Amino acid sequence: MKQIYLGLAIHNHQPVGNFPWVFDEVFNKAYLPMVQALERHPAVKLSLHYSGPLIDWLLEQHPEFLERVAGLVKRGQVEVMSGGYYEPILPIIPDADKLGQISKLSQAIRERFDQQPSGLWLAERVWEPHLPQSLAQAGIKWTLVDDTHFKLVGLDEKDLFGYYLTEEQGYVIKVFPSSKKL
C-alpha cells in the first residue's frame, strides 16, 4: 500500500503593538491548547512558527509556555521554524535586512529552544525567484509556498506531494507547496 506523509506547519503570530487582551485571548484559546494537545499526543510531529513579537510577549507573560515548547523540541516532536522576526514581506526589503530579520529570529530560536532552525515561515507566503540566495545564506533549508504558485506554472494537484528544489546563483532550497484545499 502506498503511503502519504503529511507535513504540518502551524503559524503563530501577533503584530507589534497588538492589544494585550488579544494576546491573552489567543494564548488561552489557541497557543496553550495546541501545546497541551501535543504533550498528550507524542506521536504527532509538526513544525511550529512563532514570530518575534509573539516570542517577546511570551517571554514576558508566559515564559513557562516557551519551556513547554522547548520540551516538545527536545523530545523530537516539534521543529521550530524561523522567518523574519517582525514578519516582513521578504521580497520587498533589501537583502541585508532579510538576513538581519531571519538571523534575529533564528538566534531567538537557538536561545529558547536549543535548535538550529532549518525551515522558514514566509510571511504572507509572498514568493519571488530571487529569495533562495538570501534564505540559504541565512541557513534556511526549506520553506512553504502556496500551491497556487505551482498550479500557475502548469503543475497539477497530483504533482504537489513532496517538495521542489529551487536555486538562485547556486544557492539551493527546498520549496514545499501548501494545500489551499486542506
PDB file of C-alpha atoms in Angstrom, residues 25 28 64 79 99 104 111 148 153:
ATOM      1  CA  GLU A  25      -7.275  35.589  24.340  1.00  0.00           C
ATOM      2  CA  ASN A  28      -5.706  30.842  26.029  1.00  0.00           C
ATOM      3  CA  GLU A  64       6.798  28.615  31.203  1.00  0.00           C
ATOM      4  CA  GLU A  79      10.641  21.662  14.787  1.00  0.00           C
ATOM      5  CA  LEU A  99      19.352  38.360   6.522  1.00  0.00           C
ATOM      6  CA  LYS A 104      17.355  37.662  14.653  1.00  0.00           C
ATOM      7  CA  GLU A 111      18.495  30.535  22.602  1.00  0.00           C
ATOM      8  CA  THR A 148      -1.440  28.296  -6.353  1.00  0.00           C
ATOM      9  CA  VAL A 153       3.220  27.247 -13.740  1.00  0.00           C
TER      10      VAL A 153
END
